[in-house]
Short mmCIF file of C-alpha atoms and ligand atoms in Angstrom, two decimals:
data_model
loop_
_atom_site.label_atom_id
_atom_site.label_comp_id
_atom_site.label_asym_id
_atom_site.label_seq_id
_atom_site.Cartn_x
_atom_site.Cartn_y
_atom_site.Cartn_z
CA MET A 1 0.36 -0.11 -0.33
CA LYS A 2 1.60 3.15 -0.82
CA VAL A 3 1.32 6.10 1.53
CA THR A 4 0.95 10.16 1.07
CA VAL A 5 1.42 11.87 3.92
CA THR A 6 -0.38 16.02 3.30
CA GLN A 7 0.55 18.32 5.56
CA ASN A 8 -3.42 18.84 6.73
CA TYR A 9 -6.69 18.21 5.68
CA ASP A 10 -7.63 20.56 2.72
CA GLU A 11 -4.23 18.95 1.34
CA MET A 12 -5.43 15.08 2.04
CA SER A 13 -8.93 16.12 -0.28
CA LYS A 14 -7.08 17.65 -3.17
CA ALA A 15 -4.37 14.28 -3.15
CA ALA A 16 -8.13 12.47 -3.44
CA TYR A 17 -9.61 15.02 -5.85
CA LYS A 18 -6.68 14.36 -8.65
CA ILE A 19 -7.16 10.34 -8.30
CA VAL A 20 -10.81 10.70 -8.33
CA GLN A 21 -10.09 12.82 -12.06
CA GLU A 22 -8.27 10.91 -12.79
CA VAL A 23 -10.59 7.61 -12.62
CA LEU A 24 -13.62 9.85 -14.54
CA LYS A 25 -10.90 10.05 -17.74
CA CYS A 26 -12.14 6.38 -17.76
CA GLN A 27 -14.97 4.52 -20.26
CA ASN A 28 -18.14 3.88 -17.43
CA PRO A 29 -16.47 5.42 -14.47
CA ILE A 30 -18.08 3.79 -10.92
CA LEU A 31 -17.07 5.08 -8.20
CA GLY A 32 -17.46 3.38 -4.41
CA LEU A 33 -18.20 6.16 -1.93
CA ALA A 34 -17.85 6.35 1.70
CA THR A 35 -20.13 8.71 4.14
CA GLY A 36 -18.67 10.25 7.23
CA SER A 37 -16.43 13.27 8.01
CA THR A 38 -12.86 12.45 6.22
CA PRO A 39 -14.51 12.41 2.75
CA LEU A 40 -15.96 15.67 2.71
CA GLY A 41 -13.51 17.70 1.95
CA LEU A 42 -13.34 15.80 -1.29
CA TYR A 43 -17.07 15.63 -2.49
CA ALA A 44 -17.31 19.94 -1.90
CA LEU A 45 -13.91 19.08 -3.99
CA ILE A 46 -16.41 17.50 -6.65
CA SER A 47 -19.17 19.89 -6.12
CA GLU A 48 -17.54 23.19 -6.86
CA ALA A 49 -15.95 21.16 -9.65
CA CYS A 50 -19.59 20.44 -11.34
CA LYS A 51 -21.05 24.02 -10.21
CA LYS A 52 -17.56 25.50 -12.05
CA GLY A 53 -18.82 23.49 -14.93
CA ASP A 54 -15.01 21.54 -15.09
CA LEU A 55 -16.57 18.77 -14.07
CA SER A 56 -19.24 16.18 -14.83
CA LEU A 57 -20.30 12.88 -13.40
CA LYS A 58 -23.64 12.50 -16.27
CA HIS A 59 -21.71 9.54 -17.11
CA VAL A 60 -20.75 8.57 -13.32
CA LYS A 61 -22.62 5.88 -11.43
CA SER A 62 -21.97 4.97 -7.75
CA VAL A 63 -22.47 2.41 -5.06
CA ASN A 64 -21.42 3.47 -1.32
CA LEU A 65 -20.14 1.31 0.69
CA ASP A 66 -22.97 1.06 3.71
CA GLU A 67 -25.97 1.91 5.83
CA TYR A 68 -27.46 2.11 8.80
CA ILE A 69 -31.14 -0.22 9.41
CA GLY A 70 -34.07 1.43 10.66
CA LEU A 71 -33.55 4.86 10.08
CA PRO A 72 -36.90 6.31 8.61
CA LYS A 73 -35.94 7.56 4.79
CA GLY A 74 -35.26 10.56 4.61
CA HIS A 75 -33.54 10.54 8.35
CA LYS A 76 -30.86 13.43 8.49
CA GLU A 77 -28.37 10.69 9.50
CA SER A 78 -29.51 8.06 6.65
CA TYR A 79 -26.64 7.69 4.99
CA ARG A 80 -29.40 8.02 1.92
CA TYR A 81 -29.75 11.44 3.28
CA PHE A 82 -26.14 12.42 3.64
CA MET A 83 -24.68 11.24 -0.54
CA ASP A 84 -28.04 13.51 -1.32
CA THR A 85 -26.95 16.65 0.07
CA ASN A 86 -23.36 16.22 0.46
CA LEU A 87 -22.88 15.13 -2.98
CA PHE A 88 -25.64 14.23 -5.77
CA ASP A 89 -27.76 17.25 -5.07
CA LYS A 90 -24.04 19.88 -5.81
CA THR A 91 -23.32 17.58 -8.88
CA ASP A 92 -24.84 16.97 -12.05
CA ILE A 93 -25.03 12.47 -11.71
CA ASP A 94 -28.11 10.94 -12.55
CA LYS A 95 -29.08 9.79 -8.87
CA SER A 96 -30.89 6.48 -10.51
CA SER A 97 -27.38 5.91 -11.07
CA THR A 98 -26.88 6.30 -7.92
CA TYR A 99 -26.92 3.24 -5.71
CA VAL A 100 -26.27 3.10 -1.87
CA PRO A 101 -28.04 -0.30 0.48
CA ASN A 102 -31.58 -0.18 1.73
CA GLY A 103 -31.63 -0.30 5.36
CA ASN A 104 -35.51 -0.77 5.77
CA ALA A 105 -35.95 -3.40 3.45
CA GLU A 106 -38.43 -5.55 4.74
CA ASP A 107 -36.29 -9.05 4.69
CA MET A 108 -32.89 -8.40 5.07
CA GLN A 109 -30.95 -11.08 4.15
CA ALA A 110 -32.64 -10.51 0.03
CA GLU A 111 -31.67 -7.24 0.26
CA CYS A 112 -27.70 -8.08 0.80
CA ASP A 113 -27.88 -10.52 -1.63
CA ARG A 114 -29.31 -8.05 -4.13
CA TYR A 115 -26.58 -5.70 -3.06
CA ASN A 116 -23.78 -8.33 -3.55
CA SER A 117 -25.43 -9.35 -6.78
CA LEU A 118 -25.43 -5.22 -7.90
CA LEU A 119 -22.02 -4.92 -6.78
CA ASN A 120 -20.79 -7.77 -8.65
CA ARG A 121 -21.98 -6.17 -12.03
CA MET A 122 -20.44 -2.87 -10.87
CA ARG A 123 -16.85 -3.03 -10.05
CA GLN A 124 -15.64 0.06 -8.32
CA SER A 125 -12.89 2.06 -10.44
CA VAL A 126 -12.12 3.47 -6.81
CA GLN A 127 -12.98 2.94 -4.01
CA ILE A 128 -13.24 5.82 -1.13
CA LEU A 129 -12.41 5.50 2.29
CA GLY A 130 -12.87 6.31 5.74
CA ILE A 131 -11.59 4.96 8.26
CA GLY A 132 -12.65 3.81 12.21
CA GLY A 133 -10.56 4.82 15.31
CA ASN A 134 -10.82 1.05 15.60
CA GLY A 135 -10.11 -0.06 11.61
CA HIS A 136 -12.89 -0.35 10.57
CA ILE A 137 -13.76 0.02 6.42
CA GLY A 138 -17.11 0.55 5.18
CA PHE A 139 -19.11 -1.54 8.68
CA ASN A 140 -16.61 -4.15 8.81
CA GLU A 141 -15.63 -4.01 12.15
CA PRO A 142 -11.94 -5.85 14.06
CA GLY A 143 -12.82 -9.74 13.56
CA THR A 144 -14.73 -9.57 10.45
CA PRO A 145 -13.59 -12.30 7.89
CA PHE A 146 -11.71 -10.87 4.87
CA SER A 147 -13.69 -12.90 2.86
CA SER A 148 -16.65 -11.38 3.83
CA VAL A 149 -19.44 -10.11 0.99
CA THR A 150 -22.21 -7.57 1.69
CA HIS A 151 -24.22 -8.60 5.07
CA LEU A 152 -25.29 -6.98 7.96
CA VAL A 153 -23.56 -6.06 11.27
CA ASP A 154 -24.04 -5.08 14.82
CA LEU A 155 -22.24 -2.49 15.88
CA GLN A 156 -19.51 -2.14 18.24
CA GLU A 157 -19.84 0.03 21.12
CA ARG A 158 -16.60 2.10 20.41
CA THR A 159 -18.00 2.64 16.37
CA ARG A 160 -21.69 3.73 18.34
CA GLN A 161 -20.07 6.58 20.95
CA ASP A 162 -17.36 8.16 17.27
CA ASN A 163 -20.80 7.99 15.06
CA ALA A 164 -22.35 9.38 18.35
CA ARG A 165 -22.04 12.84 18.03
CA PHE A 166 -24.13 13.40 14.99
CA PHE A 167 -27.68 11.93 16.96
CA ASN A 168 -28.67 13.88 20.02
CA SER A 169 -27.96 10.95 22.18
CA ILE A 170 -25.92 7.55 21.69
CA ASP A 171 -29.64 6.22 22.03
CA GLU A 172 -30.50 7.23 18.55
CA VAL A 173 -27.57 5.81 16.94
CA PRO A 174 -28.37 2.70 15.24
CA ARG A 175 -27.36 -0.87 16.66
CA GLN A 176 -27.18 -2.58 13.62
CA ALA A 177 -26.15 -1.47 9.58
CA ILE A 178 -25.45 -3.24 6.10
CA THR A 179 -22.09 -3.31 4.68
CA MET A 180 -19.50 -4.55 2.04
CA GLY A 181 -17.32 -6.64 3.45
CA ILE A 182 -14.40 -6.52 2.94
CA SER A 183 -13.54 -9.04 -0.55
CA ASN A 184 -16.56 -6.37 -1.15
CA ILE A 185 -14.07 -3.38 -1.27
CA MET A 186 -11.16 -5.77 -2.26
CA ASN A 187 -12.33 -6.20 -5.38
CA ALA A 188 -12.10 -2.22 -6.47
CA GLU A 189 -9.75 -1.64 -9.44
CA ARG A 190 -8.12 1.07 -7.12
CA ILE A 191 -8.53 1.78 -3.69
CA VAL A 192 -7.92 5.48 -1.79
CA ILE A 193 -8.43 5.44 2.39
CA LEU A 194 -8.34 8.68 4.09
CA ALA A 195 -7.61 9.08 7.43
CA SER A 196 -7.74 12.56 8.96
CA GLY A 197 -6.47 13.84 12.27
CA LYS A 198 -4.72 12.72 15.65
CA SER A 199 -7.81 10.15 16.85
CA LYS A 200 -6.61 7.99 13.08
CA ALA A 201 -3.11 7.89 14.10
CA GLU A 202 -3.32 4.65 15.44
CA ALA A 203 -5.89 2.91 13.92
CA VAL A 204 -4.04 4.78 10.62
CA ARG A 205 -0.37 3.06 12.06
CA ALA A 206 -1.99 -0.30 12.22
CA ALA A 207 -3.34 -0.22 8.91
CA ALA A 208 0.07 0.77 7.07
CA ILE A 209 2.41 -0.89 9.03
CA GLY A 210 0.74 -3.35 11.58
CA GLU A 211 0.58 -7.21 10.46
CA VAL A 212 -2.03 -7.90 8.23
CA SER A 213 -5.11 -9.62 10.60
CA GLU A 214 -9.08 -9.53 10.85
CA GLN A 215 -8.14 -7.50 13.78
CA CYS A 216 -7.81 -4.41 12.10
CA PRO A 217 -9.75 -4.72 8.92
CA ALA A 218 -8.06 -2.15 7.66
CA SER A 219 -4.32 -3.88 7.13
CA VAL A 220 -5.88 -5.97 4.40
CA LEU A 221 -5.29 -3.07 1.96
CA GLN A 222 -1.33 -4.20 2.24
CA LYS A 223 -2.45 -7.27 0.36
CA HIS A 224 -4.42 -4.54 -2.35
CA PRO A 225 -2.53 -3.72 -5.83
CA ASP A 226 -3.47 -0.40 -6.24
CA ALA A 227 -4.24 1.23 -2.44
CA VAL A 228 -2.75 3.92 -1.38
CA LEU A 229 -4.18 5.92 1.85
CA ILE A 230 -4.02 9.32 1.89
CA VAL A 231 -3.27 10.60 5.46
CA ASP A 232 -2.77 14.49 7.02
CA GLU A 233 0.18 14.91 9.79
CA ALA A 234 -1.40 14.12 12.49
CA ALA A 235 -2.77 10.72 11.46
CA ALA A 236 0.65 10.32 9.91
CA GLU A 237 1.94 10.38 13.65
CA LEU A 238 2.48 7.14 14.50
CA LEU A 239 4.45 6.06 10.73
C1 LIG B 1 -18.50 5.68 6.22
C2 LIG B 1 -17.99 3.76 6.89
C3 LIG B 1 -16.66 4.71 7.67
C4 LIG B 1 -16.30 5.73 8.49
C5 LIG B 1 -15.26 5.54 9.32
C6 LIG B 1 -14.71 7.26 9.38
O1 LIG B 1 -19.64 5.44 4.78
O2 LIG B 1 -17.91 2.96 6.20
O3 LIG B 1 -16.13 3.04 7.86
O4 LIG B 1 -15.52 5.97 6.91
O5 LIG B 1 -16.28 5.04 10.39
O6 LIG B 1 -16.13 7.91 9.88
P1 LIG B 1 -15.40 9.22 10.28
O7 LIG B 1 -15.17 9.94 8.29
O8 LIG B 1 -16.49 10.25 10.05
O9 LIG B 1 -14.15 9.32 10.54
#
């Protein structure tokens, strides 16, 4: 895995944007997207470029990593809402070409199977990732088999606490999510993993130079032929 250290968050976002720009030049680009605080700068750059007419997402399809289970449609913390408001609605992407797992499906196993076959037909040209403080990617928590495909997860307490900042209280944070599995992520042609800030330093160390182990899901990226970790100086502190 290649590692790029940037001075700060803005530079991290710009470095990721350059890669996205390059990927969008390919014939039928499929963007694998993440939610959370980390890719917001990248999404702002993409939105800005679309607004200026420097970039178009008309020909682009997207697949998202994950979604909470049970948040009502249109809930401000659902990942579909996050993607619509932070990226899709600010670009010219055809919304019917944007895919996020359905966290309200009646039959969750059927939804996992549906999303998984979608991913088998739509290989990500690039997968954008953030990293959890515990090394998770998507909602693949420590201990998730590297062979996993789209599945339902019980969120770990640390993850719920990390995400509580977006809700009124921890009790409102969903206890389950649906996520691409690790093998779906590894299937991407290219992977860009982003991290910013001191709170990610230990996870970044374990992912980049620690033992490749299911105890740190992000460490699997060391085995990907075209993965780049772009981190700011604070997140790179332990490298
Ligand atoms: C989001 C996702 C998560 C986040 C991770 C980091 O779709 O799958 O793995 O990337 O929890 O979140 P932030 O960026 O908020 O620190």
